[in-house]
Coordinates of C-alpha atoms in Angstrom, one line a residue:
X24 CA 139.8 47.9 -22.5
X25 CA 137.9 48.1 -19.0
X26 CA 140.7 45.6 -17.4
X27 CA 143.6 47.8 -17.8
X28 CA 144.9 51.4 -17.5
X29 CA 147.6 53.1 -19.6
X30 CA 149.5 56.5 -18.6
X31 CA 152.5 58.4 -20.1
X32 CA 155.5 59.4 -17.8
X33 CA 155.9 62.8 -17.5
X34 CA 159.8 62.4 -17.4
X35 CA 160.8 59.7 -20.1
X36 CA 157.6 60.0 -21.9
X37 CA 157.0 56.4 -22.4
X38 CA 154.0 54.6 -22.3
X39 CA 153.1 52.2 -19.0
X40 CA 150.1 50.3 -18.5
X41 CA 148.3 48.0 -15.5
X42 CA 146.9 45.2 -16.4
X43 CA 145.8 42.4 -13.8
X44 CA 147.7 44.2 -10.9
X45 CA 151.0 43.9 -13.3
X46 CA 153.3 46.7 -14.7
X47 CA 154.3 46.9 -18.7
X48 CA 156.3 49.1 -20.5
X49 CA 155.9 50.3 -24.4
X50 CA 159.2 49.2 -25.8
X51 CA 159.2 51.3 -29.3
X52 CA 162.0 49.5 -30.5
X53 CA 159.6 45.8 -30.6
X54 CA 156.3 47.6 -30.3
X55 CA 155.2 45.4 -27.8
X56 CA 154.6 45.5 -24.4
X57 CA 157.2 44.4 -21.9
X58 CA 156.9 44.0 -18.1
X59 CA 157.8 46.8 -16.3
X60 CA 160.1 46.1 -13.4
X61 CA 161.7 50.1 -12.6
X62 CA 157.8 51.0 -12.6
X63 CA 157.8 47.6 -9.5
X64 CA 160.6 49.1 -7.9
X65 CA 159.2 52.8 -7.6
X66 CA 155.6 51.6 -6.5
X67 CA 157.3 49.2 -4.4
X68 CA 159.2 52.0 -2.7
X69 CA 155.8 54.2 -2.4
X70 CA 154.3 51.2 -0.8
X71 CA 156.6 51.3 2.0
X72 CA 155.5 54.7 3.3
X73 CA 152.0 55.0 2.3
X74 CA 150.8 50.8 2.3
X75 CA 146.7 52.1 1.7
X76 CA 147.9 53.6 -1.7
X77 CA 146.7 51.6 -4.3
X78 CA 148.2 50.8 -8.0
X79 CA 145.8 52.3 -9.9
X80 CA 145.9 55.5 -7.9
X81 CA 150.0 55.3 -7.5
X82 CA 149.8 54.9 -11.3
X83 CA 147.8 58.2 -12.0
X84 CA 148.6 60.2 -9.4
X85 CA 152.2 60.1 -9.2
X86 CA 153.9 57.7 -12.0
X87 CA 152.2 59.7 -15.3
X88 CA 149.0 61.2 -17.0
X89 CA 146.0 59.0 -17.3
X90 CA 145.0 58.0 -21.2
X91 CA 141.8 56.7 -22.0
X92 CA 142.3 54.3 -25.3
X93 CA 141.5 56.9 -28.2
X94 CA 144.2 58.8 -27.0
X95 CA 146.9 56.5 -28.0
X96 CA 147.4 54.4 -31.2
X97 CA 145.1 51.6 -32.2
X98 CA 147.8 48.8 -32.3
X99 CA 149.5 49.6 -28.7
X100 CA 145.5 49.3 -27.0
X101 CA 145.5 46.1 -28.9
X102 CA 148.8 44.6 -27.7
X103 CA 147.9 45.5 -24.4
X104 CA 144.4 43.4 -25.1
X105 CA 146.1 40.8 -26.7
X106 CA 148.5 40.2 -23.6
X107 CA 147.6 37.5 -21.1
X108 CA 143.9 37.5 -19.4
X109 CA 145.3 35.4 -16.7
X110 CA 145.7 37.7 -13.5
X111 CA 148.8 38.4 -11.6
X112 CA 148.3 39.6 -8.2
X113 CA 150.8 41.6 -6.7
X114 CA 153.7 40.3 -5.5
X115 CA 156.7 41.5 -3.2
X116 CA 159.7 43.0 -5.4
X117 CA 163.4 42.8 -4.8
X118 CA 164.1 46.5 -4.6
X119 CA 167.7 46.3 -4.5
X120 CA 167.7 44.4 -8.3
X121 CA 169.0 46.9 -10.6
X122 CA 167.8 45.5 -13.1
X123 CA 164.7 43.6 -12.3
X124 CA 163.1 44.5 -15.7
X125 CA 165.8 42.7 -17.2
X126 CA 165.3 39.8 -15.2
X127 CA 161.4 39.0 -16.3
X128 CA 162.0 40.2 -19.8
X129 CA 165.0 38.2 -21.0
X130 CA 164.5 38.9 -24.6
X131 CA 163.5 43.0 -24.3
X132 CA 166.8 44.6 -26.0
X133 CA 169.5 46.2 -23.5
X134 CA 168.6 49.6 -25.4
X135 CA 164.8 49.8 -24.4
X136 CA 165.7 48.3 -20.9
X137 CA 168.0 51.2 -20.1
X138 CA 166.0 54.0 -21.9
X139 CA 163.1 52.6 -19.1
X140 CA 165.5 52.8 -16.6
X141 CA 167.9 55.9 -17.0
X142 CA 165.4 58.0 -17.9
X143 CA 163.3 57.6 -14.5
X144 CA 165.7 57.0 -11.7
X145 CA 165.1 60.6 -11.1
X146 CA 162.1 60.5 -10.1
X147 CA 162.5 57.2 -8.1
X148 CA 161.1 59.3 -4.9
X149 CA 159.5 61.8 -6.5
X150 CA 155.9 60.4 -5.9
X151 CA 153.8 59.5 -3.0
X152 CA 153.8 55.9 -1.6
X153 CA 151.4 53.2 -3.6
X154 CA 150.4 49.9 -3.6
X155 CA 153.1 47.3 -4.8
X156 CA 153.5 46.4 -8.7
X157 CA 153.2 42.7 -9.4
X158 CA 156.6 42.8 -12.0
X159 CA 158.5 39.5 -11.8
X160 CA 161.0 39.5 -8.7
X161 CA 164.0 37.3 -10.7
X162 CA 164.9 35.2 -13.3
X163 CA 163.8 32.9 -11.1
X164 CA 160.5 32.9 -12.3
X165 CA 160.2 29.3 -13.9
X166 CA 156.7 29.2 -15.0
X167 CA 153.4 30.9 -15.1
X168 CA 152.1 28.4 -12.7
X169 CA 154.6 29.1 -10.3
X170 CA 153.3 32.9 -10.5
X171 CA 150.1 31.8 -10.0
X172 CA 151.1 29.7 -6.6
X173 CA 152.9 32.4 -5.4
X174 CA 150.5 34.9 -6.2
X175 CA 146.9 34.3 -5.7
X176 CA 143.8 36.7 -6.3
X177 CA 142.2 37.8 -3.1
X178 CA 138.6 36.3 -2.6
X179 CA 135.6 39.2 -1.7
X180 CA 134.8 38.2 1.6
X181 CA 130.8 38.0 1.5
X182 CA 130.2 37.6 5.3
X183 CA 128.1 39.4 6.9
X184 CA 126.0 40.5 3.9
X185 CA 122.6 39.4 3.4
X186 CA 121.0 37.2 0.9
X187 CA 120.1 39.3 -1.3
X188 CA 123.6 41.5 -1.3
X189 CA 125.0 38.3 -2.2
X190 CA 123.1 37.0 -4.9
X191 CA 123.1 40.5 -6.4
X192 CA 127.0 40.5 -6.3
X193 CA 127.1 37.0 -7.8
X194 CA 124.8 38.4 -10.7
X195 CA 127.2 41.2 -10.9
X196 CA 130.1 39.6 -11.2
X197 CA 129.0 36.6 -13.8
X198 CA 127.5 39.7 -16.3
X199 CA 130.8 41.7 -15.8
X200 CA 132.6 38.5 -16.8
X201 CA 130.4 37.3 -19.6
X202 CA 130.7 40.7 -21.0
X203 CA 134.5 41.0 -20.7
X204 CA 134.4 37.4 -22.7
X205 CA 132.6 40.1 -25.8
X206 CA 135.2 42.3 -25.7
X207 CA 133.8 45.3 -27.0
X208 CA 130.8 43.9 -27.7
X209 CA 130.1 42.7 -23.7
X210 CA 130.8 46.3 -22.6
X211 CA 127.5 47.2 -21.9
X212 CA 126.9 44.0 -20.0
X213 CA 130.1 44.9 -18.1
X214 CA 129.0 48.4 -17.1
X215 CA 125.6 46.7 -16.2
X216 CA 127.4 44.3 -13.6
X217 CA 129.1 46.7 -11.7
X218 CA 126.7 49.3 -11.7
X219 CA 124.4 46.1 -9.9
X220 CA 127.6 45.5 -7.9
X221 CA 127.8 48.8 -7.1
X222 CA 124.1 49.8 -6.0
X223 CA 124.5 46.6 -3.6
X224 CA 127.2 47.5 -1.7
X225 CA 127.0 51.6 -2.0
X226 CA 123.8 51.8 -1.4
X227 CA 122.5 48.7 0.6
X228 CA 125.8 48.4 2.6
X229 CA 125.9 52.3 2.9
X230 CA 122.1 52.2 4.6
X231 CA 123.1 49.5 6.7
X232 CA 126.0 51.0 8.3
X233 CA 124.0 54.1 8.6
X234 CA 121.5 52.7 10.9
X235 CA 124.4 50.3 12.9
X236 CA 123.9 47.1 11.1
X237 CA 126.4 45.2 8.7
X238 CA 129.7 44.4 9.0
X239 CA 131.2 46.9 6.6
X240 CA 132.4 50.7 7.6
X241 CA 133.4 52.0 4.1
X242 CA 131.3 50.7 1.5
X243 CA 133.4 52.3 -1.3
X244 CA 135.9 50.6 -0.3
X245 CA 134.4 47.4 0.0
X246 CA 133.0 48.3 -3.2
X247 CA 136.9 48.2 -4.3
X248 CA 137.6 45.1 -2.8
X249 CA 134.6 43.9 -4.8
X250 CA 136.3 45.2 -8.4
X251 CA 139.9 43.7 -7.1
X252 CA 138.1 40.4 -6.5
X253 CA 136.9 40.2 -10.4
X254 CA 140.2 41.9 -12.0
X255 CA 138.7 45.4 -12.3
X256 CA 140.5 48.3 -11.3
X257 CA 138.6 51.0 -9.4
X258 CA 139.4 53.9 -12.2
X259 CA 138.1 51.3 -15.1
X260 CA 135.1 50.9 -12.7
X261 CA 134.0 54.0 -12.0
X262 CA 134.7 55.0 -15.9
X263 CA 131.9 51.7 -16.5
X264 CA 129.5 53.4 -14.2
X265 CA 129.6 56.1 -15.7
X266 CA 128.6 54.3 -19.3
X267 CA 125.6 52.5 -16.8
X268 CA 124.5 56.0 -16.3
X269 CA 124.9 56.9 -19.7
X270 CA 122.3 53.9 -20.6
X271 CA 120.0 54.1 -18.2
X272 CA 119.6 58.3 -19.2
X273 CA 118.5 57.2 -22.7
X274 CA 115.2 55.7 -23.8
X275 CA 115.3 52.2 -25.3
X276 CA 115.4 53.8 -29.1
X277 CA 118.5 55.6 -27.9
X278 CA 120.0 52.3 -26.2
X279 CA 119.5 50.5 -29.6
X280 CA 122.0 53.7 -31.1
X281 CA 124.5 53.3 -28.3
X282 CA 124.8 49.8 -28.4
X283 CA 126.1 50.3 -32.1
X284 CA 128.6 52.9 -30.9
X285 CA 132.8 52.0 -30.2
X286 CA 133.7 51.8 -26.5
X287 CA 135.9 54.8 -27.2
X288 CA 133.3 56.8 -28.2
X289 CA 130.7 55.8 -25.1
X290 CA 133.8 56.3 -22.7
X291 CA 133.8 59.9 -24.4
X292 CA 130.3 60.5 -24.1
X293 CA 129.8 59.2 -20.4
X294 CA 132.2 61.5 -18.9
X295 CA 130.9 63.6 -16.1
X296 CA 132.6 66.5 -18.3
X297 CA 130.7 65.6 -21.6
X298 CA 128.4 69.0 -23.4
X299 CA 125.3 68.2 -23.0
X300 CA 124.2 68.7 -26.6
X301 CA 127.1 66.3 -28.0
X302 CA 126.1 63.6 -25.4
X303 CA 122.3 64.2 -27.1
X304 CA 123.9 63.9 -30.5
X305 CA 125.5 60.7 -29.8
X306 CA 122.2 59.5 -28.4
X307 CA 120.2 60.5 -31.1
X308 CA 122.8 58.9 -33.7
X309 CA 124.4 62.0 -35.5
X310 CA 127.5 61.5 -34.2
X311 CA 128.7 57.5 -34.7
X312 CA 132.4 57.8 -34.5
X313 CA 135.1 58.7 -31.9
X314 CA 136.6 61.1 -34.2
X315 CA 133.6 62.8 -35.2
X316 CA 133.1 63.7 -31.4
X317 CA 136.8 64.9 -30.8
X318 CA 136.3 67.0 -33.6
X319 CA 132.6 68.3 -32.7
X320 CA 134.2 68.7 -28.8
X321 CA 137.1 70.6 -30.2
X322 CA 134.4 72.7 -32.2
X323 CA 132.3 72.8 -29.3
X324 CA 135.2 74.2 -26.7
X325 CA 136.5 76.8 -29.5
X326 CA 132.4 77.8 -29.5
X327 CA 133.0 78.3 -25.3
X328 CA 135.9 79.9 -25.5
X329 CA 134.6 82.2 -27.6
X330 CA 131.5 82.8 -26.3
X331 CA 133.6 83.2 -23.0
X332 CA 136.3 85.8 -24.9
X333 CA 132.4 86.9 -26.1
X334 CA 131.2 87.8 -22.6
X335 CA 134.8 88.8 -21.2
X336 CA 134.9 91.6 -24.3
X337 CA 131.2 92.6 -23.7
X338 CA 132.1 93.0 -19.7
X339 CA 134.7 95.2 -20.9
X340 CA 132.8 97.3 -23.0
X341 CA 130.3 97.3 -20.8
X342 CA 132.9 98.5 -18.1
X343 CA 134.2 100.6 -20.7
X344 CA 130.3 102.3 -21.1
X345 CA 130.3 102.8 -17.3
X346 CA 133.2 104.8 -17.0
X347 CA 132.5 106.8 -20.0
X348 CA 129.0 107.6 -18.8
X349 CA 131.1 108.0 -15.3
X350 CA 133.3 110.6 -17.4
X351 CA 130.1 112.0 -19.3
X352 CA 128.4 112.6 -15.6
X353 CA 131.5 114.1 -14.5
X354 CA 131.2 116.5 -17.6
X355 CA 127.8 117.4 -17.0
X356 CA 129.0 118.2 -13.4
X357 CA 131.5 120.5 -14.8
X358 CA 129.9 122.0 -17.2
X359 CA 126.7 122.6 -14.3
X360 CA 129.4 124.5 -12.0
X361 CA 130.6 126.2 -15.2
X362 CA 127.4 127.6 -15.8
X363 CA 127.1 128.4 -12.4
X364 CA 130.4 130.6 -12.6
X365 CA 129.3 131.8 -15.8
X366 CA 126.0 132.9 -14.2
X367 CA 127.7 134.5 -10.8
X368 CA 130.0 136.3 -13.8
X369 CA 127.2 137.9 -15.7
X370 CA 125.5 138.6 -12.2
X371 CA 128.9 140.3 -11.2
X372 CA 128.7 142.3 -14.6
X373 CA 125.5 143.6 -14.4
X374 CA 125.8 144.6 -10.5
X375 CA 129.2 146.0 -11.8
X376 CA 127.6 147.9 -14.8
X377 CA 125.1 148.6 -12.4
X378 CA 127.5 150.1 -9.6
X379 CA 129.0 152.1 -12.6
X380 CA 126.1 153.6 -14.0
X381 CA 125.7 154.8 -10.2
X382 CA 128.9 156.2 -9.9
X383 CA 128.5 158.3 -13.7
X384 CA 125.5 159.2 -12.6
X385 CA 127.2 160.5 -9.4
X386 CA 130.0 161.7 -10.8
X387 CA 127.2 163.7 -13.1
X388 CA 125.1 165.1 -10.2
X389 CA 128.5 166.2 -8.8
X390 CA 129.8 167.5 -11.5
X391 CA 126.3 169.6 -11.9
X392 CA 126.5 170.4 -7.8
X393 CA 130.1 171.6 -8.7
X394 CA 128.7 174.0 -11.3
X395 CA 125.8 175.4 -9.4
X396 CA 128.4 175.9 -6.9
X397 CA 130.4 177.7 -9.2
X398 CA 127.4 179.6 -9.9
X399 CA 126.3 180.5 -6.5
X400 CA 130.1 181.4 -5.3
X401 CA 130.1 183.8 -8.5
X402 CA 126.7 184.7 -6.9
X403 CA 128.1 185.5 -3.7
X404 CA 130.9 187.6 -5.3
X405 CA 128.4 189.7 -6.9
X406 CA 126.3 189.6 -3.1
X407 CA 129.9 190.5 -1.9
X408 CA 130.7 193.1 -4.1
X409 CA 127.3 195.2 -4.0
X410 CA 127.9 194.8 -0.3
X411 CA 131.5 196.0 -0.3
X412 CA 129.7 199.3 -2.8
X413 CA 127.0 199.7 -0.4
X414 CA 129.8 199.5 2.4
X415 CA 131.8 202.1 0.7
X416 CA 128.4 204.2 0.2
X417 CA 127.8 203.5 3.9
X418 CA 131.3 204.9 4.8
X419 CA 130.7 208.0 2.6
X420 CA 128.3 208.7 4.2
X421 CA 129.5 208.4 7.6
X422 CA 132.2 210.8 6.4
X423 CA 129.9 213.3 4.9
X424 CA 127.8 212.9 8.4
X425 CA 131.2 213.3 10.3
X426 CA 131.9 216.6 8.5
X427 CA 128.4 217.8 9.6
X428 CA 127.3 218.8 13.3
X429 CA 125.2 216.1 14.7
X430 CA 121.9 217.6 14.5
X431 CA 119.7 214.8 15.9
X432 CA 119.4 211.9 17.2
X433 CA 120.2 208.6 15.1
X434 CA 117.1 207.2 13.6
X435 CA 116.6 203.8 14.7
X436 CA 113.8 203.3 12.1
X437 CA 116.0 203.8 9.8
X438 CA 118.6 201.7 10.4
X439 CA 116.1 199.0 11.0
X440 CA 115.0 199.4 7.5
X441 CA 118.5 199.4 6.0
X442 CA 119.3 196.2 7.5
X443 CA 116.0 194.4 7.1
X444 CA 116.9 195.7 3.3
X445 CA 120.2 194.3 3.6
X446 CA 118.9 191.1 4.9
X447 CA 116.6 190.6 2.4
X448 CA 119.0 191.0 -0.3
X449 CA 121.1 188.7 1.2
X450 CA 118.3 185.9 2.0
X451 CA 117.0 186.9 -1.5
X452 CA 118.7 183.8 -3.2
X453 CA 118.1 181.1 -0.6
X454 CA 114.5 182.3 -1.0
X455 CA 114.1 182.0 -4.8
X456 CA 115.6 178.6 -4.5
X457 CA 113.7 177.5 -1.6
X458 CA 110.5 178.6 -4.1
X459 CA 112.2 176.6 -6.9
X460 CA 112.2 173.5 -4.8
X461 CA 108.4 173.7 -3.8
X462 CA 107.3 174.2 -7.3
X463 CA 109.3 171.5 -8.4
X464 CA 108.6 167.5 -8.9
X465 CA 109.4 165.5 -5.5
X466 CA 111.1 162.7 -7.1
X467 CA 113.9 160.8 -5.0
X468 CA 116.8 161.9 -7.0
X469 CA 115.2 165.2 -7.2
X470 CA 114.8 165.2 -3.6
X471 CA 118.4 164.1 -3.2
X472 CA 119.6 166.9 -5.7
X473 CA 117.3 169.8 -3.9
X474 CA 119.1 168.6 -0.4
X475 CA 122.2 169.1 -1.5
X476 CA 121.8 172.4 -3.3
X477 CA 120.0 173.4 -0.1
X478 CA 123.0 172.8 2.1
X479 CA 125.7 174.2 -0.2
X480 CA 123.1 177.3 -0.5
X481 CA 123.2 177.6 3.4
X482 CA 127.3 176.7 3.2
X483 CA 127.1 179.9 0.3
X484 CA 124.4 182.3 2.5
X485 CA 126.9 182.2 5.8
X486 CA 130.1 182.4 3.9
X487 CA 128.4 185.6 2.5
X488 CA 127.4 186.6 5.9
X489 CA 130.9 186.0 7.1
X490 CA 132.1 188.0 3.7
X491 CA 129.7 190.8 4.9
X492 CA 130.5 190.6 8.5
X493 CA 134.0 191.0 7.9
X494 CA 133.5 194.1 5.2
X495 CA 131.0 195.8 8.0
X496 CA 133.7 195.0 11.2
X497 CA 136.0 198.0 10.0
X498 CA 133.9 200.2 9.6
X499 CA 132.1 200.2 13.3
X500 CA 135.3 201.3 14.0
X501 CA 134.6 204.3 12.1
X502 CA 131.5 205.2 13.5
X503 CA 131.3 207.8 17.0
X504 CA 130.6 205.9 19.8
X505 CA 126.4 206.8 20.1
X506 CA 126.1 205.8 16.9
X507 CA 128.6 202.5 16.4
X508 CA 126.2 201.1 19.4
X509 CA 122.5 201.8 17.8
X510 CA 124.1 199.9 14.6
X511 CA 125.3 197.2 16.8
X512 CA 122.0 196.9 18.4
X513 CA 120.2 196.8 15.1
X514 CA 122.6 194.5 13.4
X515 CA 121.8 192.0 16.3
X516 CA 118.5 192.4 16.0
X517 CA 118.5 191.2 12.4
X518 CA 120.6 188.2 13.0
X519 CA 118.8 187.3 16.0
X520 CA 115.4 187.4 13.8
X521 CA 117.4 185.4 11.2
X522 CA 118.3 182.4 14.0
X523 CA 114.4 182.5 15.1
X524 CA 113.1 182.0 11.7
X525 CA 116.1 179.3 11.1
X526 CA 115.1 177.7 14.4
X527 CA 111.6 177.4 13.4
X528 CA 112.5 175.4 10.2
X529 CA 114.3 172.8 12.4

């Protein structure tokens, strides 16, 4: 129960156990347990490197898993309970026996001896050092009184403590013992002793040393020396404070319920590792067996796992909602500069519909300009050609004069008035549209249009001056010399009134 541990080697899969600083071995083939001396051997081995090591942590650490009772069969905890009470300290082992198993268990069959042995020689270094196993060194071994000279228990050394430490660890150890007499029924008494045990030398001891007094440095581990001294190991001990704690958590109606309760099942319910709400149903007396709890524990880690897989899956989705509203943002972002293109587009259009409504109407006006042109040029032909019949009316004239005597003088007056006449005629368009223009609207593009029919009208008016120019140069030619110099004079007369009225519209 409290006195003993039991673990399962990882390699040959049997059971071993420590009980009163001794090895055993499961032997399936007798179902009994049989000292263990290839367990000796290893933890005497470990021992040489690493002395400190203790059995109970060689035993867990390296040998095999750690078992509490309810995890292996009923009738092998109570062969192990059954076995002698009487301790057996450890001893030194003959480490070159190769079979000093067989030795202390004479009657174990050869079979289960060399399943023990083959099957862990392997690991025979494999571990860390521990303390030594107290297995039987040889045949040798006449008598259990002979064990017991040759092994002794080692006393607690109460020196140095006070009074008070040592009357507490007296009451300790007579209520551990007095319980372990109950067997399951003394295991709260048990748990009570070395909690007292413990709060005298872990605490007292502790405060003590902390302020310089006392004679011991490491209270946990006189606190060990303590557990050795009454046959407790210090993983059975700790595993009875924690049922201490368990008791002293609960009110007295509660204490009453877990009094009741198998040692399996308060082992269960004290560990540090226990849910809280089964720990408050084996309080409150809903669950009274140790299956029920192994079942309700199982229940209870499938409810965390799920509740874990739970959370993981609603992280995910959660995650999964981020980036989708990530990927919705990143649409939205899109679909803004989409919009934004689709707006510069439609802007582009309408300045583009815009631009071409410009140019038709352009292309209009100019097309209009180009027809007033037309116009005007046909105009200016006409202009041309009642010049070129007033020239040819002029030169028969001058023929019809030439065939005459002179008789007078050329009459300046005359030729004044002819070309004022002429100049008048010619001006006589410009004039009507110039007329036009005032009556008309000013509007901008009316304004525009009237400026450029005025400047393709002045273009037109000195082509046709040009036109006349040229159809009047041949025949000064023509004329006698008096009178080809009065025309002259009077044809630059006209022009030169022409550039002063043209220089007063600048």
């Amino acid at each position: 129960m409290t006195d003993h541990m039991i673990c399962q080697n990882q390699d040959n899969h049997l059971l071993y156990a420590l009980k009163h600083g001794r090895f055993w071995f499961w032997d399936k083939h007798q179902n009994k347990w049989v000292p263990s001396d290839f367990a000796a051997q290893q933890y005497a081995k470990a021992q040489t490197k690493e002395p400190d090591l203790t059995q109970e942590d060689w035993l867990g650490r390296c040998f095999g898993i750690l078992k509490d009772d309810y995890e292996v069969p009923d009738a092998v905890v109570k062969a192990l309970r059954a076995l002698s009470n009487k301790e057996e300290p450890p001893c030194q082992v003959n480490t070159t026996a190769p079979n000093a198993d067989a030795a202390v268990t004479m009657a174990a069959p050869a079979a289960t001896l060399a399943e023990e042995t083959s099957t862990t020689q392997t690991d025979a270094n494999s571990c860390p050092p521990g303390p030594c196993s107290p297995a039987g060194t040889s045949a040798a071994m006449s008598s259990l009184s002979d064990a017991e000279t040759a092994c002794s228990a080692a006393e607690f050394d109460y020196s140095g403590l006070d009074a008070q430490t040592v009357t507490d660890l007296h009451l300790a150890e007579q209520m551990y013992t007095s319980g372990r007499k109950l067997a399951e029924m003394g295991l709260r008494r048990m748990a009570d002793g070395v909690s007292i045990a413990h709060d005298a030398l872990c605490v007292t001891i502790a405060t003590k040393c902390r302020n310089g007094k006392g004679a011991f440095s490491d209270s946990e581990k006189t606190f060990g020396s303590w557990c050795e001294s009454v046959g407790l190991n210090r993983k059975a001990a700790e595993r009875l404070l924690q049922v201490a704690k368990l008791f002293d958590s609960s009110s007295p109606r509660q204490q009453q319920v877990l009094e009741e309760l198998s040692p399996s099942l308060l082992y269960a319910a004290a560990k540090p590792s226990a849910p809280a709400d089964l720990v408050q149903a084996v309080k409150s007396g809903d669950i009274t067996t140790h299956k029920q709890y192994q079942d309700l524990l199982k229940e209870n880690q499938q409810l965390r796992a799920d509740r874990v897989n739970a959370l993981n899956a609603a992280a995910a989705a959660e995650a999964a909602r981020d980036a989708a509203l990530a990927d919705v943002d990143g649409l939205h972002e899109q679909n803004r500069q989409l919009q934004a293109a689709a707006t510069g587009a439609q802007e582009s259009y309408r300045t583009a519909h815009k631009n071409e409504d410009s140019a038709l109407r352009r292309a209009t006006e100019a097309e209009q300009r180009a027809k007033e042109a037309e116009k005007q040029l046909a105009g200016a032909r006409q202009v041309a050609d009642a010049a070129r019949m007033r020239a040819d009316k002029y030169q028969r004239e001058a023929e019809a004069a030439k065939a005459q005597p002179v008789a007078a003088a050329v009459d300046e007056d005359e030729i004044n008035r002819r070309a004022h006449t002429l100049a008048d005629e010619l001006t006589a368009p410009l004039r009507s549209e110039l007329e036009a223009a005032k009556a008309a609207a000013a509007t901008p593009e009316q304004i525009e249009l009237d400026t450029r029919n005025a400047y393709d009208s002045l273009l037109l008016a000195g082509r046709a001056m040009q036109n006349a120019w040229k159809s009047v140069k041949p025949q000064l030619a023509k004329l006698p010399p008096d009178t080809r110099a009065g025309a002259i004079n009077q044809m630059t007369n006209t022009l030169t009134e022409i550039q002063t009225e043209a220089i007063k519209c600048l």
